[in-house]
mmCIF file of C-alpha atoms in Angstrom:
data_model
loop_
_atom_site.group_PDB
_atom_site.id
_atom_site.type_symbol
_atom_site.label_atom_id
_atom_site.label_comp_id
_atom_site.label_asym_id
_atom_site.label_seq_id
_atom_site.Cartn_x
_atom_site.Cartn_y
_atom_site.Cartn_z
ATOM 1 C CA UNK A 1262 -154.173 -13.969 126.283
ATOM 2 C CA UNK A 1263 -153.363 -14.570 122.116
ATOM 3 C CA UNK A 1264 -149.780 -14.418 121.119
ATOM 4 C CA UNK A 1265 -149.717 -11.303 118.431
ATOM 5 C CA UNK A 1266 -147.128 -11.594 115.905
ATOM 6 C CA UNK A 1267 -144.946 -8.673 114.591
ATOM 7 C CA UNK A 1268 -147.123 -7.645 111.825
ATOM 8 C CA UNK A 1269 -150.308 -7.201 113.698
ATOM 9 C CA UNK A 1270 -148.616 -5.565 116.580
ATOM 10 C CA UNK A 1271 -147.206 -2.987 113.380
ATOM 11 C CA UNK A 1272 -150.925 -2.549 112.251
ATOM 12 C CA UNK A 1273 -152.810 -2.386 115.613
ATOM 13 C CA UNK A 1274 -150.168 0.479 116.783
ATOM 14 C CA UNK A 1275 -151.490 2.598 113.397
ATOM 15 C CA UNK A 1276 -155.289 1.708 114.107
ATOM 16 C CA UNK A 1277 -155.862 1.648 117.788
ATOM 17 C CA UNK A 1278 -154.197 5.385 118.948
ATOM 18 C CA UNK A 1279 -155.071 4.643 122.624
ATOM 19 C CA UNK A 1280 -152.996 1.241 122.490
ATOM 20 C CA UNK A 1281 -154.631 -1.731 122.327
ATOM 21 C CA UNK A 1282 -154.594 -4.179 125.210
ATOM 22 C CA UNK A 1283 -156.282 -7.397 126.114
ATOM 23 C CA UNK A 1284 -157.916 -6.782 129.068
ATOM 24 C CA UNK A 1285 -161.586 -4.881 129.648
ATOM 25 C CA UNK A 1286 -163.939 -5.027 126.761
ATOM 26 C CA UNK A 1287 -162.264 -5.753 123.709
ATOM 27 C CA UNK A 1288 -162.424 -8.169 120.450
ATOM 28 C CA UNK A 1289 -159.659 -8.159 117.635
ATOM 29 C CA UNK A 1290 -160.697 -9.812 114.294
ATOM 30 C CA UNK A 1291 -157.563 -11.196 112.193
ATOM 31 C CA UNK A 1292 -158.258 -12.058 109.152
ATOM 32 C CA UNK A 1293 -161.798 -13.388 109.521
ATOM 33 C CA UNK A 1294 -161.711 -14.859 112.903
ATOM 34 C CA UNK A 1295 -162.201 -13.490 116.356
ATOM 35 C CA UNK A 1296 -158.457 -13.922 117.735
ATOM 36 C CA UNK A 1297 -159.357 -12.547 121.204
ATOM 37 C CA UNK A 1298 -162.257 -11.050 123.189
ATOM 38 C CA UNK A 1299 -163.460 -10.074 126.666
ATOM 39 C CA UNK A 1300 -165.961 -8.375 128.587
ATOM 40 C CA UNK A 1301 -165.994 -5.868 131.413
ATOM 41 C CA UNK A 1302 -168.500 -5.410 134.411
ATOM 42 C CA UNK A 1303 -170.686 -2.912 131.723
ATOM 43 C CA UNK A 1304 -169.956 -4.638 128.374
ATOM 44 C CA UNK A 1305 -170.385 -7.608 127.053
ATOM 45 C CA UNK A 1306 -169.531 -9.121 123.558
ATOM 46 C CA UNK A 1307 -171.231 -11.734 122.182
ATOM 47 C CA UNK A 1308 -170.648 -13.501 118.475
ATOM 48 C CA UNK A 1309 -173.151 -13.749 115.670
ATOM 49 C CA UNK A 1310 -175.422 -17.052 115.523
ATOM 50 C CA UNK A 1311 -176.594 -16.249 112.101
ATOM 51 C CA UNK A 1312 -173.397 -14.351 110.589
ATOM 52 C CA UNK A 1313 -170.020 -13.195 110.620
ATOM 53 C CA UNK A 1314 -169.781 -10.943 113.483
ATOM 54 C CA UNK A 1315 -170.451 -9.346 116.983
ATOM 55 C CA UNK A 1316 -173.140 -7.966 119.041
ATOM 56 C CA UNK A 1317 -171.880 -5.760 121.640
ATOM 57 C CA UNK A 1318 -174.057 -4.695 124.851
ATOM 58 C CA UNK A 1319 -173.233 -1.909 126.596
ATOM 59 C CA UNK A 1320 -175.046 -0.688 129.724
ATOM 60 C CA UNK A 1321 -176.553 2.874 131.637
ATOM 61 C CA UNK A 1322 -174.058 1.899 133.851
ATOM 62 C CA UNK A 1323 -171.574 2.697 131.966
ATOM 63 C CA UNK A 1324 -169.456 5.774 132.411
ATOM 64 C CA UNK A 1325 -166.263 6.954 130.575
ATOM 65 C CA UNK A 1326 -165.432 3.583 129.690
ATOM 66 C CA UNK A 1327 -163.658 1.799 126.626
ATOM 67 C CA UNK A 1328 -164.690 -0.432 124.075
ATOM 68 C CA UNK A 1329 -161.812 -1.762 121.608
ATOM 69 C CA UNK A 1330 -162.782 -3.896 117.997
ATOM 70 C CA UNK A 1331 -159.920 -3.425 115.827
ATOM 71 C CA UNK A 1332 -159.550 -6.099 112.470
ATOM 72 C CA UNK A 1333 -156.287 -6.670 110.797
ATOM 73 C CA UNK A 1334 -155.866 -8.790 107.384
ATOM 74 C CA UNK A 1335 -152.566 -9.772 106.822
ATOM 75 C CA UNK A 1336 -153.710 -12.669 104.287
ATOM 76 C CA UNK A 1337 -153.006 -11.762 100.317
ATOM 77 C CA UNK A 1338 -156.070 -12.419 98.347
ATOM 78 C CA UNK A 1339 -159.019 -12.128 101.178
ATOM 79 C CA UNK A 1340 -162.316 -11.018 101.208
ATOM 80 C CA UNK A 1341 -163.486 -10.665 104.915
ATOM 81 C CA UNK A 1342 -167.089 -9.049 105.645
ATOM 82 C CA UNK A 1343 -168.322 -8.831 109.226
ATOM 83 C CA UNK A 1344 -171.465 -6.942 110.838
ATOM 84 C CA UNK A 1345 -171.478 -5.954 113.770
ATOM 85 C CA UNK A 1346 -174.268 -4.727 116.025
ATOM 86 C CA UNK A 1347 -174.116 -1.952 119.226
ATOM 87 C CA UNK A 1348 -176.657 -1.531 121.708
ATOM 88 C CA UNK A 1349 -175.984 1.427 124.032
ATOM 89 C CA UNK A 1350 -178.499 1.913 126.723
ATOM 90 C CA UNK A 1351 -179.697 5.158 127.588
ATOM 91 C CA UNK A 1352 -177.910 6.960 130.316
ATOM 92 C CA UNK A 1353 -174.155 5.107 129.065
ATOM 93 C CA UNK A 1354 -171.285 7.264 127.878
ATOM 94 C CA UNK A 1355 -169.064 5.113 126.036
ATOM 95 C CA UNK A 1356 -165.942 5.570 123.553
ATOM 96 C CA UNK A 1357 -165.835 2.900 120.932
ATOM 97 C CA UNK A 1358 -162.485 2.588 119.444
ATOM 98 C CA UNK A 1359 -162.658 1.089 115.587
ATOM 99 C CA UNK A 1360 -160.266 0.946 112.894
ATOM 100 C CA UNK A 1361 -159.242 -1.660 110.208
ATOM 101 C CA UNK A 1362 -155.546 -2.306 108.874
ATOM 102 C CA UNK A 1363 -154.394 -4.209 105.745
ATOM 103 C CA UNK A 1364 -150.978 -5.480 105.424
ATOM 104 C CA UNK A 1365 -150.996 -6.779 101.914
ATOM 105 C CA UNK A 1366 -147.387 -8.673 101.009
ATOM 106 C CA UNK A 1367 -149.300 -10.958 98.013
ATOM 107 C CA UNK A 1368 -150.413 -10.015 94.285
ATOM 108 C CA UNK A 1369 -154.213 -10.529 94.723
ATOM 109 C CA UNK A 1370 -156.700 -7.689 96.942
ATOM 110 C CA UNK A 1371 -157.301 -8.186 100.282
ATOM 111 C CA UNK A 1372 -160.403 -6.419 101.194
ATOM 112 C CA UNK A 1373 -162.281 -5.218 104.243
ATOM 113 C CA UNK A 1374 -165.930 -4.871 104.417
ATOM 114 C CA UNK A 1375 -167.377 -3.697 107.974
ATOM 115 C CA UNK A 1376 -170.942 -2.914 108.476
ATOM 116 C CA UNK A 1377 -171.647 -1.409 111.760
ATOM 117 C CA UNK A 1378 -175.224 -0.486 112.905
ATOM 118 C CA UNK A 1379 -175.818 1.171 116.308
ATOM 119 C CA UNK A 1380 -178.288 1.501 118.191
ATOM 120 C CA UNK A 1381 -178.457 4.716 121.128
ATOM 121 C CA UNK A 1382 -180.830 4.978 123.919
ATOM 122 C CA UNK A 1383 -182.205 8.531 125.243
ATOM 123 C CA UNK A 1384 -179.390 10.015 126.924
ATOM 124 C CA UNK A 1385 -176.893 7.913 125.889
ATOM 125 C CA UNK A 1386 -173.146 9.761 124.879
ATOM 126 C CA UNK A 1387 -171.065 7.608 122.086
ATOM 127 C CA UNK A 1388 -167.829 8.176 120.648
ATOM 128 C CA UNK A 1389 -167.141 6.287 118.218
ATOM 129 C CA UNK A 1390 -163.524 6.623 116.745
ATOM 130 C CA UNK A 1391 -162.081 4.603 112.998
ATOM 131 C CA UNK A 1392 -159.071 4.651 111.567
ATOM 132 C CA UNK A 1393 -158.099 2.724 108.239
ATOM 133 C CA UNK A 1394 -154.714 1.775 107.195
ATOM 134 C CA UNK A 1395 -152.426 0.047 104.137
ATOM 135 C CA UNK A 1396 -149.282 -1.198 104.211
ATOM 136 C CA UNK A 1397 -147.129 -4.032 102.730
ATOM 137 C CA UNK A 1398 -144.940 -4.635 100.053
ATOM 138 C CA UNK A 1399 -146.747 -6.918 97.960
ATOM 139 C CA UNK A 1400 -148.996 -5.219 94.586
ATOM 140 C CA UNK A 1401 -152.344 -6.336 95.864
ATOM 141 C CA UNK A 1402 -154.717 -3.884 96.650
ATOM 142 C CA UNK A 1403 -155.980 -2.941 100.130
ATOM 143 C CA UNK A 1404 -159.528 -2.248 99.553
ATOM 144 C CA UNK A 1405 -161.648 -1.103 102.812
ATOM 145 C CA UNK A 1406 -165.348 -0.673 102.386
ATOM 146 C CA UNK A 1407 -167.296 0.383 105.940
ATOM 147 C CA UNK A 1408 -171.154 1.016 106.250
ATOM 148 C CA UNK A 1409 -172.410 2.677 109.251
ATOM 149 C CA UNK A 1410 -175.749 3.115 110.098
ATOM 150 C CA UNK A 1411 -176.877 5.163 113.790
ATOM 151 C CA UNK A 1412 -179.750 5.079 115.247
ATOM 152 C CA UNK A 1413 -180.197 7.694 118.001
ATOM 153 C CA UNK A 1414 -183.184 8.109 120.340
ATOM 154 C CA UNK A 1415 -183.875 11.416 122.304
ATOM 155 C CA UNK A 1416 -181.382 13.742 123.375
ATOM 156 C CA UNK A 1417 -178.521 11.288 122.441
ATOM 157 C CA UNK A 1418 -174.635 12.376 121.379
ATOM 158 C CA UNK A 1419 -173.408 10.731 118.943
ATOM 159 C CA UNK A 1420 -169.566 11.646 118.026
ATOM 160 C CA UNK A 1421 -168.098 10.018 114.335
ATOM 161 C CA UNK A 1422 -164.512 10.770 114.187
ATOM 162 C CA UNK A 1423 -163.255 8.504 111.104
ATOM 163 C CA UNK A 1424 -159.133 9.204 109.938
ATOM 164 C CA UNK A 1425 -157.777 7.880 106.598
ATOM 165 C CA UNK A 1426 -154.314 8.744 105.779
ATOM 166 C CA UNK A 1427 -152.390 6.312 104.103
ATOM 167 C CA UNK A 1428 -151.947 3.021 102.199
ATOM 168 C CA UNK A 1429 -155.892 2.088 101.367
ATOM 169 C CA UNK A 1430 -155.972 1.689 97.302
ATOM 170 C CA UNK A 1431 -159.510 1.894 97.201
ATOM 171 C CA UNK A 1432 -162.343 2.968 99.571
ATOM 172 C CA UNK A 1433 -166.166 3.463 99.588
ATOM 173 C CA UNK A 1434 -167.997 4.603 102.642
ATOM 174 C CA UNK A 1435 -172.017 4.582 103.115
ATOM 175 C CA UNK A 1436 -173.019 6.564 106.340
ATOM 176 C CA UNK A 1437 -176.721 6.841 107.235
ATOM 177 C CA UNK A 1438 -177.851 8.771 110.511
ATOM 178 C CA UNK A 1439 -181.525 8.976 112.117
ATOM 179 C CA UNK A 1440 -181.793 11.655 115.015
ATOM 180 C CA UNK A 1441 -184.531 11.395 117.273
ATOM 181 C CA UNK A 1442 -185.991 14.870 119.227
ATOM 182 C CA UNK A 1443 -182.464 17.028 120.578
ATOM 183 C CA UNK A 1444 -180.464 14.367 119.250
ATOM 184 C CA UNK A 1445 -176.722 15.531 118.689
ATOM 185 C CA UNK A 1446 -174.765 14.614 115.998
ATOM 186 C CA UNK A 1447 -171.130 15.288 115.477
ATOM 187 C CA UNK A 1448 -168.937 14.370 112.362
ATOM 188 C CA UNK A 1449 -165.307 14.562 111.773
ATOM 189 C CA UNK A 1450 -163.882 13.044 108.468
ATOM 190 C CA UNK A 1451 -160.217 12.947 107.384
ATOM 191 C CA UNK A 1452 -158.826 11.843 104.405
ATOM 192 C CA UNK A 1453 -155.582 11.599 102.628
ATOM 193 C CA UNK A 1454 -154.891 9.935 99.100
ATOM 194 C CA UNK A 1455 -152.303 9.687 97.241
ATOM 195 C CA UNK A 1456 -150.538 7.617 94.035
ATOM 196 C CA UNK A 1457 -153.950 6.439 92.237
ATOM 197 C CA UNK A 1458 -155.922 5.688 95.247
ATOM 198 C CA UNK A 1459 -159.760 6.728 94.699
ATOM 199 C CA UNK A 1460 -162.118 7.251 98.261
ATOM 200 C CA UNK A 1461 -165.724 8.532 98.094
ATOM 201 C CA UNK A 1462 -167.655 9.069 101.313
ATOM 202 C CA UNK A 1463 -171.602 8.859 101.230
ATOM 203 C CA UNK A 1464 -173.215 10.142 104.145
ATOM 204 C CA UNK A 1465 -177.320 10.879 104.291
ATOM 205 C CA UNK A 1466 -178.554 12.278 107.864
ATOM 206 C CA UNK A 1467 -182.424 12.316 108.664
ATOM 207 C CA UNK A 1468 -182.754 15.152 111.506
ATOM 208 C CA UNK A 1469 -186.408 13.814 112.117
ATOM 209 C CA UNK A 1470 -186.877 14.880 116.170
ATOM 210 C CA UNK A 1471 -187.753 18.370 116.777
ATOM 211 C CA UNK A 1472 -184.363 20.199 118.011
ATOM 212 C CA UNK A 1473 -181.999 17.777 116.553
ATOM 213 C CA UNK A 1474 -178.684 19.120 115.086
ATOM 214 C CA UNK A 1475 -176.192 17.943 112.882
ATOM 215 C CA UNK A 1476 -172.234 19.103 112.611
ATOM 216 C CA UNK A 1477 -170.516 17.916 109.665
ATOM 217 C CA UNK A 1478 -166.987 18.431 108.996
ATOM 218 C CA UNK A 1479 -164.611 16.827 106.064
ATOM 219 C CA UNK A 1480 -161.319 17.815 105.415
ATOM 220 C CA UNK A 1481 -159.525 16.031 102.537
ATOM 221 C CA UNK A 1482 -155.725 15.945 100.628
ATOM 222 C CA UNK A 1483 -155.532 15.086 97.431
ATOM 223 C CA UNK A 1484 -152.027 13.887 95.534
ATOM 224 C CA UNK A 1485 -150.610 11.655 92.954
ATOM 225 C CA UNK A 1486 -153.687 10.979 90.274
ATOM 226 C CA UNK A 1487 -155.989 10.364 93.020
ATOM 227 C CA UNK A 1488 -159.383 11.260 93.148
ATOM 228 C CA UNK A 1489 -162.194 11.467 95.783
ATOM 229 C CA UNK A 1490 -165.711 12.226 95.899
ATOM 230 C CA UNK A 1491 -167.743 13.601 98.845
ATOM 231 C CA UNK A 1492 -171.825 13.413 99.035
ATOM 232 C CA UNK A 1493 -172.853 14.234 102.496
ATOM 233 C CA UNK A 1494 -177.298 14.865 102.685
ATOM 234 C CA UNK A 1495 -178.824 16.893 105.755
ATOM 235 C CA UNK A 1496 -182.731 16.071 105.693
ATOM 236 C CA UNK A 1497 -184.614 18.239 107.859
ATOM 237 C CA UNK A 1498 -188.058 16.566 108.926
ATOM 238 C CA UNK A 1499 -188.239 18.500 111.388
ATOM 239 C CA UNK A 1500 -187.089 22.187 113.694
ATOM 240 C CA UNK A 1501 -183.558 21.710 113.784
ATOM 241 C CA UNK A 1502 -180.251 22.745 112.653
ATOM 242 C CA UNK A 1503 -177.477 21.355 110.598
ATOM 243 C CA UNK A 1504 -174.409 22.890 108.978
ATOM 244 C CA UNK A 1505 -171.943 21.063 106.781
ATOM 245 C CA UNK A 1506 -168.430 21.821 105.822
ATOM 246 C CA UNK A 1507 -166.161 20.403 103.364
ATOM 247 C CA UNK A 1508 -162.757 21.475 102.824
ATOM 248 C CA UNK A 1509 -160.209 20.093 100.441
ATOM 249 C CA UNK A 1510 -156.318 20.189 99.395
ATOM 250 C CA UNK A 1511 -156.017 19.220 95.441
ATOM 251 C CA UNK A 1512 -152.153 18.649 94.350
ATOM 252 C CA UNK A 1513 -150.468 17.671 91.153
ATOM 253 C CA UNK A 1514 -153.319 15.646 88.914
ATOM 254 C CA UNK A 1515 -156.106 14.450 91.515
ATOM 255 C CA UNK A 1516 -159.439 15.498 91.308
ATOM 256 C CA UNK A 1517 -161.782 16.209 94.256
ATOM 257 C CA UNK A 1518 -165.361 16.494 93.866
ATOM 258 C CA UNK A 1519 -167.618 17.764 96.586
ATOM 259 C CA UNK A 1520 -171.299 17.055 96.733
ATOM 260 C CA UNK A 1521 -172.920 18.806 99.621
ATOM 261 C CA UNK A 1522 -176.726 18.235 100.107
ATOM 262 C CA UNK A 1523 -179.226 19.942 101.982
ATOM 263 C CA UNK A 1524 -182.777 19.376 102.227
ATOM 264 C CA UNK A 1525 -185.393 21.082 104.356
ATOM 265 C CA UNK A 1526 -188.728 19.204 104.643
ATOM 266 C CA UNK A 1527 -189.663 21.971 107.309
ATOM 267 C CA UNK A 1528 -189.667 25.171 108.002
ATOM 268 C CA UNK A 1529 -187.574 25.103 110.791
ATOM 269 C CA UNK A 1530 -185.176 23.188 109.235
ATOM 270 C CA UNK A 1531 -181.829 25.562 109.201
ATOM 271 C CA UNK A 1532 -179.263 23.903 107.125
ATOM 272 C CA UNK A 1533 -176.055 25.515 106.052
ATOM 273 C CA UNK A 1534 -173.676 23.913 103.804
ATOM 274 C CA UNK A 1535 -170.063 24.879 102.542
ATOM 275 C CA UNK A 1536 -167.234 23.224 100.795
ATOM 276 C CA UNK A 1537 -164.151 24.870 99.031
ATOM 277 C CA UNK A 1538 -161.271 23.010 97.424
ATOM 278 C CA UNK A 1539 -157.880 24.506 96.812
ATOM 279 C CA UNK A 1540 -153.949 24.714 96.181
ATOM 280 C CA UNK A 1541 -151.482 24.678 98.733
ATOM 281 C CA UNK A 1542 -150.992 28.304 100.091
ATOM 282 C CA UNK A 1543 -147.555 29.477 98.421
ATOM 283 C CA UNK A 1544 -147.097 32.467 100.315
ATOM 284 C CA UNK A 1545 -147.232 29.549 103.346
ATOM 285 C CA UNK A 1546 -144.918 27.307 101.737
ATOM 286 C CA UNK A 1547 -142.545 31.121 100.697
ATOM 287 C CA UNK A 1548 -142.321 31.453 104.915
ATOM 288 C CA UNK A 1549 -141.968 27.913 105.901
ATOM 289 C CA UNK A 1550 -139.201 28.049 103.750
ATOM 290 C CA UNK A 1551 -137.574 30.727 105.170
ATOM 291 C CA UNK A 1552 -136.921 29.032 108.399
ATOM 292 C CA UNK A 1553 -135.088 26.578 107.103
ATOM 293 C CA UNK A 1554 -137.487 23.636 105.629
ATOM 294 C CA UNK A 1555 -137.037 22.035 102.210
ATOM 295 C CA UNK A 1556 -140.337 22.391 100.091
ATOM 296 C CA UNK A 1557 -141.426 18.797 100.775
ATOM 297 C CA UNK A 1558 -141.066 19.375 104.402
ATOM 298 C CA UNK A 1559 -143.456 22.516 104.086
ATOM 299 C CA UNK A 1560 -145.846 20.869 102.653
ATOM 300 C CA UNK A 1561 -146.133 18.239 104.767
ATOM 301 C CA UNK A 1562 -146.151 20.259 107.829
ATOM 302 C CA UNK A 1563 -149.307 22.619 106.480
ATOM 303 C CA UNK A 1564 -151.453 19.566 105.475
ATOM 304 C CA UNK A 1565 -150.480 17.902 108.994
ATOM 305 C CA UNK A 1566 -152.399 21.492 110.401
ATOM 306 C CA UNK A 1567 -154.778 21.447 107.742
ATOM 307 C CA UNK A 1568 -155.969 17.430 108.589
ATOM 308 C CA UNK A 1569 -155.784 18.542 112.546
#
């Protein structure tokens, strides 16, 4: 087993929520190297030949099981870019736990740049869960930078549950989705920025098997001078159904700005699409107030519900 030091014990604790551990299927990338890996009986992780990164084969066999790739950069000034590859098998149910944490202590940006492509057989159930974190004293940015691209063959579940809450300067995620016939495809996006942080999300899904359906759900807080932007495209190609929902907090001088796309291509395509960006509630923060919390504390205890 590796020897983790303080800092990426700190980090791993904010990015991997079901505690990570060295044992079962798991690799952690630190600052551009594989630190640790294993396999289990159903998955097996293999490095890149040809580039930075991981192939990771999981089998029908598999049920309810755990995959864990976290990355931490704790180096000041790096640029670390990795692809990695998943091949589900059809029949496997499978949680994939993901996340990337900078601790930046230096003056120069340390950056993360994952791109992720996976690849789900008929039948197949993924979860797939990211989280990306900042932290550290030092005025270097933490700049985080994920691609995801999801391939999913008939009658797959595919679950994207992606949190960003604090300490990432500057983020831009590309999100592309293909779903084959009664494909299922579940999004859950959640984003906070704050000081002058700046995030924009790009997602494009191509509902081209007959039945597929898409659920897309953002929910976003704004502070400080931050500002975000949020393009999410439903193509129907097919009879299907997608519905796509954007909801944002704005405070003090950020700016939001929501882009929600649909396209039908057929004429069973049903596509419904709403977004709606707002104040804080004062009559909310009036009552919360009432029982005893300072104004600060009310707020943060209505955007906690609002992210959840």
């Amino acid at each position: 087993m590796a020897e983790l030091d303080q800092i990426t014990k700190q980090v791993l604790a904010q990015i991997d929520g079901a505690g990570f551990q060295q044992k079962g299927a798991f690799n952690l990338r630190h600052n551009g190297i594989a630190l640790c890996h294993g396999d289990s009986e159903h998955i097996k992780i293999k490095k890149k030949t040809d580039k930075q990164g991981i192939d990771v084969y999981i089998d029908g066999n598999t049920q309810g099981e755990q995959v864990h790739i976290p990355v931490v950069v704790n180096a000041s000034g790096m640029t670390d870019i990795v692809y990695n590859d998943f091949y589900i098998e059809e029949g496997a149910d499978v949680t994939i736990v993901a996340g990337c944490g900078i601790h930046n202590s230096g003056c120069n940006e340390s950056r993360h740049d994952g791109i992720h492509a996976f690849h789900v057989g008929k039948g197949a159930n993924v979860r797939y869960e990211e989280k990306h974190y900042g932290e550290g004293e030092g005025t270097g940015a933490r700049v985080l930078n994920p691609v995801t691209k999801i391939y999913m063959e008939e009658d797959s579940v595919f679950t994207l549950d992606t949190v960003q809450i604090k300490g990432v300067d500057s983020t831009k995620r590309e999100t592309d989705v293909y779903l084959g016939a009664g494909a299922k495809l579940y999004v859950l996006e959640k984003l906070m920025t704050h000081d002058a942080q700046s995030a924009e999300s790009n997602m494009e899904v191509q509902m081209n098997g007959e039945d597929s359906t898409a659920q897309i759900i953002s929910r976003s807080v704004a502070k400080g001078t931050s500002k975000q932007v949020f393009h999410p495209k439903a193509v129907g190609n097919a009879k299907c159904h997608a519905h796509i929902q954007c909801d944002s907090i704005i405070m003090e001088q950020a700016e939001v700005c929501s882009i929600p796309e649909i396209d039908a291509k057929h004429v069973d395509a049903g596509i419904i699409h709403e977004a709606a960006i707002g104040r804080i509630n004062d009559e909310q923060v009036t009552k919360l107030r009432t029982l005893g919390m300072a104004a600060e504390e009310a707020e943060g205890v209505i955007i906690e519900n609002f992210l959840n």
